[in-house]
CSV table of C-alpha atoms and ligand atoms in Angstrom, one decimal:
chain,number,residue,atom,x,y,z
A,1,UNK,CA,89.8,41.3,45.2
A,2,UNK,CA,87.9,43.8,47.3
A,3,UNK,CA,89.4,47.2,48.1
A,4,UNK,CA,90.1,46.3,51.7
A,5,UNK,CA,90.7,49.8,52.9
A,6,UNK,CA,87.6,51.2,51.4
A,7,UNK,CA,85.6,48.4,53.0
A,8,UNK,CA,87.5,48.7,56.4
A,9,UNK,CA,87.2,52.5,56.6
A,10,UNK,CA,83.4,52.1,56.2
A,11,UNK,CA,83.4,50.6,59.7
A,12,UNK,CA,85.8,52.9,61.4
A,13,UNK,CA,85.0,56.0,63.4
A,14,UNK,CA,87.7,57.4,61.2
A,15,UNK,CA,87.3,61.1,61.8
A,16,UNK,CA,87.3,60.9,65.5
A,17,UNK,CA,89.9,58.7,66.9
A,18,UNK,CA,92.8,58.0,64.5
A,19,UNK,CA,95.6,57.3,64.5
A,20,UNK,CA,94.7,54.8,67.2
A,21,UNK,CA,96.2,54.7,70.7
A,22,UNK,CA,98.1,51.5,70.4
A,23,UNK,CA,101.9,51.4,70.3
A,24,UNK,CA,103.5,51.3,66.9
A,25,UNK,CA,103.4,47.6,65.8
A,26,UNK,CA,101.0,46.4,68.5
A,27,UNK,CA,99.0,43.4,67.2
A,28,UNK,CA,95.7,44.6,68.5
A,29,UNK,CA,95.1,46.8,65.4
A,30,UNK,CA,95.7,43.8,63.1
A,31,UNK,CA,93.1,41.8,65.1
A,32,UNK,CA,90.6,44.7,64.7
A,33,UNK,CA,91.1,44.6,60.9
A,34,UNK,CA,90.5,40.8,60.8
A,35,UNK,CA,87.3,41.2,62.9
A,36,UNK,CA,86.0,44.0,60.6
A,37,UNK,CA,86.7,42.0,57.5
A,38,UNK,CA,85.0,38.9,59.0
A,39,UNK,CA,81.9,41.0,59.8
A,40,UNK,CA,81.9,42.5,56.3
A,41,UNK,CA,82.4,39.1,54.7
A,42,UNK,CA,79.4,37.7,56.6
A,43,UNK,CA,77.3,40.7,55.3
A,44,UNK,CA,76.3,41.7,58.8
A,45,UNK,CA,75.0,45.2,59.1
A,46,UNK,CA,76.7,47.6,61.5
A,47,UNK,CA,73.5,47.8,63.5
A,48,UNK,CA,73.3,44.0,64.0
A,49,UNK,CA,76.7,43.8,65.7
A,50,UNK,CA,77.5,44.7,69.3
A,51,UNK,CA,81.1,44.9,70.3
A,52,UNK,CA,81.7,44.7,74.0
A,53,UNK,CA,85.0,45.0,75.9
A,54,UNK,CA,86.4,45.3,79.4
A,55,UNK,CA,89.4,47.4,80.2
A,56,UNK,CA,92.9,47.1,78.8
A,57,UNK,CA,94.8,47.9,75.6
A,58,UNK,CA,92.8,45.2,73.8
A,59,UNK,CA,89.6,46.5,75.3
A,60,UNK,CA,90.1,49.9,73.6
A,61,UNK,CA,88.9,48.4,70.3
A,62,UNK,CA,85.2,49.3,70.5
A,63,UNK,CA,86.2,52.9,70.6
A,64,UNK,CA,87.3,52.8,67.0
A,65,UNK,CA,84.5,50.8,65.3
A,66,UNK,CA,81.2,52.0,64.2
A,67,UNK,CA,79.1,49.2,65.6
A,68,UNK,CA,76.9,49.2,68.7
A,69,UNK,CA,79.7,49.3,71.3
A,70,UNK,CA,80.1,49.0,75.0
A,71,UNK,CA,83.4,49.7,76.7
A,72,UNK,CA,82.7,48.3,80.2
A,73,UNK,CA,84.6,47.7,83.4
A,74,UNK,CA,87.7,45.6,83.9
A,75,UNK,CA,86.9,41.9,83.7
A,76,UNK,CA,83.2,42.3,83.1
A,77,UNK,CA,82.6,42.3,79.4
A,78,UNK,CA,81.1,38.8,79.4
A,79,UNK,CA,78.6,39.8,82.1
A,80,UNK,CA,77.5,42.8,80.1
A,81,UNK,CA,77.4,40.7,77.0
A,82,UNK,CA,75.3,38.1,78.6
A,83,UNK,CA,72.7,40.7,79.5
A,84,UNK,CA,72.7,42.2,76.0
A,85,UNK,CA,72.4,38.8,74.3
A,86,UNK,CA,69.5,37.7,76.6
A,87,UNK,CA,67.7,41.0,76.0
A,88,UNK,CA,68.3,41.1,72.2
A,89,UNK,CA,69.1,37.6,71.0
A,90,UNK,CA,69.1,38.6,67.4
A,91,UNK,CA,72.2,40.8,67.8
A,92,UNK,CA,75.6,39.3,67.1
A,93,UNK,CA,77.5,40.0,70.3
A,94,UNK,CA,81.3,40.0,70.0
A,95,UNK,CA,83.5,40.4,73.0
A,96,UNK,CA,87.0,41.7,72.7
A,97,UNK,CA,89.0,41.1,75.8
A,98,UNK,CA,92.6,40.8,77.0
A,99,UNK,CA,94.1,37.8,78.8
A,100,UNK,CA,94.2,39.7,82.1
A,101,UNK,CA,90.7,41.0,81.6
A,102,UNK,CA,89.2,37.6,80.7
A,103,UNK,CA,91.2,35.3,82.9
A,104,UNK,CA,92.3,37.2,86.1
A,105,UNK,CA,89.7,39.6,87.3
A,106,UNK,CA,87.2,38.2,84.8
A,107,UNK,CA,88.1,34.5,85.2
A,108,UNK,CA,84.9,33.5,86.9
A,109,UNK,CA,82.8,35.2,84.3
A,110,UNK,CA,84.8,33.4,81.6
A,111,UNK,CA,84.4,29.9,82.9
A,112,UNK,CA,80.7,30.3,83.6
A,113,UNK,CA,80.1,31.9,80.2
A,114,UNK,CA,81.7,28.8,78.6
A,115,UNK,CA,79.6,26.6,80.8
A,116,UNK,CA,76.4,28.4,80.2
A,117,UNK,CA,76.9,28.3,76.4
A,118,UNK,CA,75.2,31.5,75.5
A,119,UNK,CA,75.7,32.5,71.9
A,120,UNK,CA,78.6,35.0,72.3
A,121,UNK,CA,81.7,35.3,70.3
A,122,UNK,CA,84.8,36.0,72.4
A,123,UNK,CA,88.0,37.3,70.8
A,124,UNK,CA,90.6,37.0,73.5
A,125,UNK,CA,93.8,38.8,72.6
A,126,UNK,CA,96.6,37.0,74.4
A,127,UNK,CA,99.8,39.1,74.7
A,128,UNK,CA,101.0,37.2,77.8
A,129,UNK,CA,100.9,40.3,80.0
A,130,UNK,CA,98.9,43.2,81.4
A,131,UNK,CA,99.7,45.7,78.7
A,132,UNK,CA,97.8,48.8,79.7
A,133,UNK,CA,99.0,48.9,83.3
A,134,UNK,CA,102.7,48.3,82.6
A,135,UNK,CA,103.7,44.7,81.9
A,136,UNK,CA,102.7,43.0,85.1
A,137,UNK,CA,102.5,39.2,85.1
A,138,UNK,CA,99.1,37.9,83.9
A,139,UNK,CA,97.5,34.5,84.3
A,140,UNK,CA,98.9,33.7,80.8
A,141,UNK,CA,102.5,34.7,81.4
A,142,UNK,CA,104.6,31.5,80.8
A,143,UNK,CA,106.8,30.0,83.5
A,144,UNK,CA,110.1,31.9,84.0
A,145,UNK,CA,109.1,34.8,81.8
A,146,UNK,CA,109.8,38.3,83.1
A,147,UNK,CA,107.1,40.8,84.1
A,148,UNK,CA,107.4,44.0,86.0
A,149,UNK,CA,106.0,42.1,89.0
A,150,UNK,CA,108.3,39.2,88.4
A,151,UNK,CA,111.7,40.6,87.7
A,152,UNK,CA,113.3,37.3,88.7
A,153,UNK,CA,111.1,35.2,86.5
A,154,UNK,CA,107.5,34.1,86.9
A,155,UNK,CA,107.3,31.0,89.0
A,156,UNK,CA,103.7,30.1,88.1
A,157,UNK,CA,102.6,28.5,84.9
A,158,UNK,CA,100.4,30.3,82.5
A,159,UNK,CA,96.9,29.1,81.7
A,160,UNK,CA,96.3,27.1,78.6
A,161,UNK,CA,93.3,29.2,77.6
A,162,UNK,CA,91.9,26.8,75.0
A,163,UNK,CA,92.0,23.8,77.3
A,164,UNK,CA,90.5,25.9,80.1
A,165,UNK,CA,87.6,26.9,77.8
A,166,UNK,CA,87.0,23.4,76.6
A,167,UNK,CA,87.0,22.0,80.1
A,168,UNK,CA,84.6,24.7,81.2
A,169,UNK,CA,82.2,23.7,78.4
A,170,UNK,CA,82.7,26.0,75.5
A,171,UNK,CA,81.6,24.3,72.3
A,172,UNK,CA,83.8,26.2,69.9
A,173,UNK,CA,87.5,26.9,70.6
A,174,UNK,CA,90.0,28.2,68.1
A,175,UNK,CA,93.4,29.8,68.2
A,176,UNK,CA,95.1,32.1,65.7
A,177,UNK,CA,97.9,34.6,65.6
A,178,UNK,CA,98.4,38.1,64.4
A,179,UNK,CA,100.9,36.9,61.9
A,180,UNK,CA,98.4,34.4,60.3
A,181,UNK,CA,95.9,37.2,59.6
A,182,UNK,CA,94.0,35.5,56.8
A,183,UNK,CA,93.4,32.4,58.9
A,184,UNK,CA,92.4,34.7,61.8
A,185,UNK,CA,89.6,36.3,59.8
A,186,UNK,CA,88.3,32.9,58.9
A,187,UNK,CA,88.4,31.7,62.5
A,188,UNK,CA,86.5,34.9,63.6
A,189,UNK,CA,83.9,34.2,60.9
A,190,UNK,CA,83.4,30.6,62.0
A,191,UNK,CA,83.1,31.7,65.6
A,192,UNK,CA,80.5,34.3,64.8
A,193,UNK,CA,78.5,31.7,62.9
A,194,UNK,CA,78.7,29.2,65.7
A,195,UNK,CA,75.5,28.9,67.7
A,196,UNK,CA,76.8,28.9,71.3
A,197,UNK,CA,79.7,30.3,73.1
A,198,UNK,CA,82.7,30.5,70.9
A,199,UNK,CA,86.3,31.5,71.8
A,200,UNK,CA,89.1,32.7,69.5
A,201,UNK,CA,92.3,33.1,71.3
A,202,UNK,CA,94.7,35.3,69.3
A,203,UNK,CA,98.4,35.2,70.1
A,204,UNK,CA,99.5,38.8,69.8
A,205,UNK,CA,102.6,40.9,70.5
A,206,UNK,CA,103.1,43.4,73.2
A,207,UNK,CA,106.7,44.2,72.3
A,208,UNK,CA,106.6,47.5,74.3
A,209,UNK,CA,106.4,45.7,77.6
A,210,UNK,CA,106.5,41.9,77.4
A,211,UNK,CA,108.8,41.8,74.4
A,212,UNK,CA,111.2,44.3,75.8
A,213,UNK,CA,111.3,42.7,79.3
A,214,UNK,CA,111.9,39.3,77.8
A,215,UNK,CA,114.3,40.4,75.1
A,216,UNK,CA,112.0,39.1,72.4
A,217,UNK,CA,112.6,42.0,70.1
A,218,UNK,CA,110.1,44.4,68.3
A,219,UNK,CA,106.9,43.6,66.6
A,220,UNK,CA,108.6,42.1,63.5
A,221,UNK,CA,110.6,39.7,65.6
A,222,UNK,CA,107.6,38.7,67.7
A,223,UNK,CA,105.5,38.1,64.7
A,224,UNK,CA,108.3,35.9,63.2
A,225,UNK,CA,108.1,34.0,66.5
A,226,UNK,CA,104.4,33.5,66.0
A,227,UNK,CA,105.1,32.3,62.4
A,228,UNK,CA,107.7,29.8,63.6
A,229,UNK,CA,105.9,28.4,66.6
A,230,UNK,CA,102.3,28.0,65.3
A,231,UNK,CA,101.5,24.5,64.0
A,232,UNK,CA,98.1,24.0,62.2
A,233,UNK,CA,95.9,21.6,64.1
A,234,UNK,CA,95.6,19.6,60.9
A,235,UNK,CA,99.2,18.6,61.4
A,236,UNK,CA,98.6,17.2,64.9
A,237,UNK,CA,99.6,13.5,65.0
A,238,UNK,CA,101.8,14.0,61.9
A,239,UNK,CA,104.5,16.1,63.6
A,240,UNK,CA,106.9,14.1,65.9
A,241,UNK,CA,106.6,15.0,69.5
A,242,UNK,CA,110.1,16.5,69.8
A,243,UNK,CA,109.2,19.0,67.2
A,244,UNK,CA,106.2,20.2,69.2
A,245,UNK,CA,108.3,21.5,72.0
A,246,UNK,CA,107.5,25.2,72.7
A,247,UNK,CA,105.0,25.1,69.8
A,248,UNK,CA,101.3,25.7,69.8
A,249,UNK,CA,98.4,24.6,67.7
A,250,UNK,CA,96.3,27.0,65.6
A,251,UNK,CA,93.0,26.5,63.9
A,252,UNK,CA,89.7,25.2,65.1
A,253,UNK,CA,90.7,23.1,68.1
A,254,UNK,CA,87.2,22.1,69.3
A,255,UNK,CA,83.8,22.2,67.8
A,256,UNK,CA,80.9,20.4,69.3
A,257,UNK,CA,77.2,21.1,69.6
A,258,UNK,CA,75.3,21.7,72.8
A,259,UNK,CA,71.9,23.4,73.4
A,260,UNK,CA,72.3,27.2,73.4
A,261,UNK,CA,71.3,29.2,76.4
A,262,UNK,CA,69.0,31.8,74.8
A,263,UNK,CA,67.0,29.1,73.1
A,264,UNK,CA,66.8,27.1,76.2
A,265,UNK,CA,65.7,30.1,78.1
A,266,UNK,CA,62.9,30.7,75.5
A,267,UNK,CA,61.8,27.1,76.4
A,268,UNK,CA,61.8,28.0,80.1
A,269,UNK,CA,59.6,31.0,79.4
A,270,UNK,CA,57.2,29.0,77.3
A,271,UNK,CA,57.0,26.2,79.9
A,272,UNK,CA,56.6,28.7,82.8
A,273,UNK,CA,53.8,30.5,80.9
A,274,UNK,CA,52.0,27.4,80.0
A,275,UNK,CA,52.2,26.2,83.6
A,276,UNK,CA,51.1,29.6,84.9
A,277,UNK,CA,48.1,29.5,82.6
A,278,UNK,CA,47.0,26.2,84.1
A,279,UNK,CA,47.7,27.6,87.5
A,280,UNK,CA,45.7,30.7,86.7
A,281,UNK,CA,42.6,28.5,86.0
A,282,UNK,CA,43.1,26.7,89.2
A,283,UNK,CA,43.6,29.9,91.2
A,284,UNK,CA,40.5,31.5,89.7
A,285,UNK,CA,38.4,28.5,90.6
A,286,UNK,CA,40.1,28.1,94.0
A,287,UNK,CA,39.6,24.4,93.5
A,288,UNK,CA,42.8,23.6,95.2
A,289,UNK,CA,42.2,25.3,98.5
B,1,UNK,CA,98.3,65.4,59.3
B,2,UNK,CA,94.9,67.1,59.0
B,3,UNK,CA,95.3,66.8,55.2
B,4,UNK,CA,95.7,63.0,55.4
B,5,UNK,CA,92.8,62.6,57.7
B,6,UNK,CA,90.7,64.6,55.3
B,7,UNK,CA,91.6,62.1,52.7
B,8,UNK,CA,89.0,59.9,54.3
B,9,UNK,CA,85.9,60.9,52.5
B,10,UNK,CA,82.7,61.5,54.5
B,11,UNK,CA,81.3,58.3,53.1
B,12,UNK,CA,84.3,56.5,54.7
B,13,UNK,CA,86.2,55.8,51.5
B,14,UNK,CA,89.8,56.7,51.5
B,15,UNK,CA,91.4,58.0,48.4
B,16,UNK,CA,94.0,55.4,47.4
B,17,UNK,CA,95.2,57.0,44.3
B,18,UNK,CA,96.6,55.4,41.2
B,19,UNK,CA,99.7,53.7,42.7
B,20,UNK,CA,99.6,50.0,43.5
B,21,UNK,CA,100.2,50.7,47.2
B,22,UNK,CA,99.3,53.9,49.1
B,23,UNK,CA,100.5,54.8,52.6
B,24,UNK,CA,98.4,57.1,54.7
B,25,UNK,CA,101.3,59.0,56.3
B,26,UNK,CA,99.2,60.5,59.2
B,27,UNK,CA,98.1,57.1,60.4
B,28,UNK,CA,101.4,55.1,59.8
B,29,UNK,CA,103.4,54.5,62.9
B,30,UNK,CA,106.4,53.2,61.0
B,31,UNK,CA,106.4,49.9,62.7
B,32,UNK,CA,108.0,48.1,59.7
B,33,UNK,CA,105.6,45.1,59.7
B,34,UNK,CA,104.4,45.7,56.1
B,35,UNK,CA,108.0,46.0,54.9
B,36,UNK,CA,109.3,43.0,56.8
B,37,UNK,CA,106.6,40.6,55.6
B,38,UNK,CA,106.1,41.7,52.0
B,39,UNK,CA,106.5,38.4,50.2
B,40,UNK,CA,108.2,40.0,47.2
B,41,UNK,CA,110.4,42.6,48.8
B,42,UNK,CA,108.6,45.4,46.9
B,43,UNK,CA,108.6,47.7,50.0
B,44,UNK,CA,111.5,49.4,51.7
B,45,UNK,CA,111.5,51.9,54.6
B,46,UNK,CA,112.8,55.4,54.3
B,47,UNK,CA,115.2,56.9,56.9
B,48,UNK,CA,112.2,57.5,59.3
B,49,UNK,CA,110.7,54.1,58.8
B,50,UNK,CA,108.0,55.2,56.4
B,51,UNK,CA,107.2,52.4,53.9
B,52,UNK,CA,107.9,53.2,50.3
B,53,UNK,CA,106.9,51.1,47.3
B,54,UNK,CA,110.5,51.2,45.9
B,55,UNK,CA,110.0,48.3,43.5
B,56,UNK,CA,106.5,48.6,42.1
B,57,UNK,CA,107.3,46.1,39.4
B,58,UNK,CA,107.8,43.4,42.1
B,59,UNK,CA,104.5,44.2,43.9
B,60,UNK,CA,101.9,41.5,43.1
B,61,UNK,CA,99.1,43.5,44.8
B,62,UNK,CA,98.7,40.5,47.1
B,63,UNK,CA,97.3,42.7,49.9
B,64,UNK,CA,99.3,41.2,52.7
B,65,UNK,CA,100.8,44.5,53.8
B,66,UNK,CA,97.4,46.0,54.1
B,67,UNK,CA,96.0,43.0,56.0
B,68,UNK,CA,98.8,43.0,58.6
B,69,UNK,CA,99.1,46.7,59.1
B,70,UNK,CA,97.8,47.4,62.6
B,71,UNK,CA,97.0,51.0,61.8
B,72,UNK,CA,94.9,50.8,58.6
B,73,UNK,CA,97.6,53.0,57.1
B,74,UNK,CA,98.4,51.2,53.9
B,75,UNK,CA,96.1,50.4,51.1
B,76,UNK,CA,96.6,48.1,48.1
B,77,UNK,CA,94.9,48.8,44.9
B,78,UNK,CA,93.0,45.7,43.8
B,79,UNK,CA,94.3,43.9,40.7
B,80,UNK,CA,92.5,44.8,37.5
B,81,UNK,CA,89.7,42.3,37.0
B,82,UNK,CA,90.1,40.3,33.8
B,83,UNK,CA,87.2,40.9,31.4
B,84,UNK,CA,84.7,38.1,32.0
B,85,UNK,CA,84.4,35.7,29.2
B,86,UNK,CA,81.1,36.1,27.4
B,87,UNK,CA,79.4,32.8,27.4
B,88,UNK,CA,76.7,32.4,24.9
B,89,UNK,CA,74.4,29.4,25.3
B,90,UNK,CA,72.5,30.1,22.2
B,91,UNK,CA,69.3,30.1,24.1
B,92,UNK,CA,67.2,33.2,24.5
B,93,UNK,CA,65.1,33.7,27.5
C,301,TPP,C1,88.6,46.8,88.8
C,301,TPP,C2,89.9,47.2,88.2
C,301,TPP,N1,91.1,46.6,88.6
C,301,TPP,C3,92.2,46.9,88.0
C,301,TPP,C4,92.3,47.8,87.0
C,301,TPP,C5,93.6,48.2,86.3
C,301,TPP,N2,93.8,47.5,85.0
C,301,TPP,C6,93.5,48.2,83.9
C,301,TPP,S1,93.8,47.3,82.5
C,301,TPP,C7,94.4,46.0,83.4
C,301,TPP,C8,95.0,44.8,82.8
C,301,TPP,C9,95.0,44.8,81.4
C,301,TPP,O1,95.5,43.6,80.9
C,301,TPP,P1,94.8,42.7,79.8
C,301,TPP,O2,93.4,42.5,80.1
C,301,TPP,O3,95.7,41.5,79.5
C,301,TPP,O4,94.8,43.7,78.5
C,301,TPP,P2,96.0,44.3,77.6
C,301,TPP,O5,96.2,45.7,78.2
C,301,TPP,O6,97.2,43.4,77.8
C,301,TPP,O7,95.5,44.3,76.3
C,301,TPP,C10,94.3,46.3,84.8
C,301,TPP,C11,94.8,45.4,85.9
C,301,TPP,C12,91.1,48.4,86.5
C,301,TPP,N3,91.0,49.3,85.5
C,301,TPP,N4,89.9,48.1,87.2
C,302,SF4,S1,101.4,48.4,75.8
C,302,SF4,FE1,101.5,46.4,74.7
C,302,SF4,S2,99.4,45.7,74.4
C,302,SF4,FE2,99.3,47.9,75.0
C,302,SF4,S3,99.3,49.0,73.0
C,302,SF4,FE3,101.4,48.9,73.7
C,302,SF4,S4,102.2,47.0,72.6
C,302,SF4,FE4,100.0,46.9,72.6
C,303,SF4,S1,102.5,48.2,58.8
C,303,SF4,FE1,101.2,50.1,58.7
C,303,SF4,S2,101.8,51.3,60.4
C,303,SF4,FE2,103.4,49.8,60.1
C,303,SF4,S3,104.9,50.8,58.8
C,303,SF4,FE3,103.5,49.6,57.5
C,303,SF4,S4,101.9,51.1,56.9
C,303,SF4,FE4,103.0,52.0,58.6
C,304,SF4,S1,100.6,44.2,48.0
C,304,SF4,FE1,101.9,42.4,48.5
C,304,SF4,S2,103.6,42.5,47.1
C,304,SF4,FE2,102.6,44.5,47.1
C,304,SF4,S3,103.7,45.7,48.6
C,304,SF4,FE3,102.0,44.8,49.7
C,304,SF4,S4,102.7,42.9,50.5
C,304,SF4,FE4,104.2,43.5,49.0
C-alpha cells in the first residue's frame, strides 16, 4: 500500500494555504484527495495537468494543488478550459466546478461542451446548493427542499445532471459520492483516460448551509445518507422499483465513443491548408479570373 | 500550529512517525468523519473532537480514515510488506 499522505502532500501547495478554507467536514476536500490520487495513479506529471475552476467553494480547489491552475470567473471554467485544450491538446485538462457554477450561470457552456465533445474531464461537485454565497437554491436543489431563497420549500425540480449531460451529447458520464471515495478515484481515472468530454458528478455534503437548512445533520449524517442512497449501476434492473425510490445510481452511467473535437479540428486545419495550397496555385496563375 | 506545518518537509513529505495512524493537529478540523467511518472502531474523539487511535490493536491500517479525511490531516502508516518469496527457476541468464 502506498503512503497516501506522502504521495498526496507532494501535490499540495502545502506551505502556503493550509489548513484549507472549507468548513470542517465539507466533502470538497475529500474529492480533492481522490483527484490527486487518480492523477498520481495514472503517473501524470504535475506539469501535464491543468486544473481549471470557476467560482464557488468547490472552485477553490486549484488554489491548493501544485498543477498548472486557473481559477476563473463564475460559470466560465469550461470556456477557459476549451481554450487551453485547443491551444495545448497534449495537456490533461480537469475542470472542477460546483452545481451552480456549471449549471446555472455556466449552463450554456456546460451543454455545449458536452455537445462539442472536446477532451475535457469535468468534476462537478453537487452539493445541491450555492455554498459560497450562503445556501441559495441552485438548479440542483430538489423539489421542496429549503434554501435561503426558498424558505417555504423549492417549488422547482432539480436537474438530473447525468441525464442532462447524456442528452447534450457527453460520451462519458459517471456519478460518485464523497462517502464512496475509493470508487470516486477510479471514476476520475476513467474520466481522465476517456478521449472526449467526460463528466463525473460527485454527490457531496454542504452541511453548513444545505444540511442545516434541511435538518439533514452534520457531515457524518450526510455521508451516511450518501452511503444509504447510492445504488451501483450494476444493480440496475435487479433492484425492485419500489426500492429505488429516492435512490440514485453510481458508477459509469454512460460510455460511448464519438469523434473528439481537437482531433476533428486538426482535420479541419489539414483540409483547409491543403485546399489553400491548391487555391494558392490558382491565385498565382490567376487562371480563374 | 507552525510546528505542525513545519512537519511537512520541503520535499513535500510529511513525517508520519512510528504509530499506525498519525493526526496532523494543525490541519485537523475535528469533523469526526474518520472516527465515524473507521470500520474497526479503532479511533475515538477526545473532548475537543480530535481523533485518537485509542485502540491501535484494532486498527488494520486499511487507510479509509486517510482517504475520507477532507483535510489531509490524518495519515496511515502502510502495512509492512511481506518479504517477497524468492523464486528460483534454476536458469541463469
Ligand atoms: C458573475 C457572478 N455572479 C455571481 C457571483 C456570486 N457567486 C459566487 S459563488 C456562487 C455560487 C456558487 O455555487 P456553486 O457553484 O454550486 O459552488 P459551491 O459554493 O456550492 O461549491 C455565486 C452565485 C459571482 N461571483 N460572479
Ligand atoms: S459552505 Fe458548504 S460547500 Fe462551502 S465549504 Fe462550507 S460546507 Fe463546503
Ligand atoms: S477526518 Fe480529518 S479533519 Fe476530520 S476529524 Fe478526522 S483527521 Fe480531523
Ligand atoms: S487505518 Fe482503517 S482501521 Fe486504522 S484507524 Fe484508519 S480507518 Fe480505522
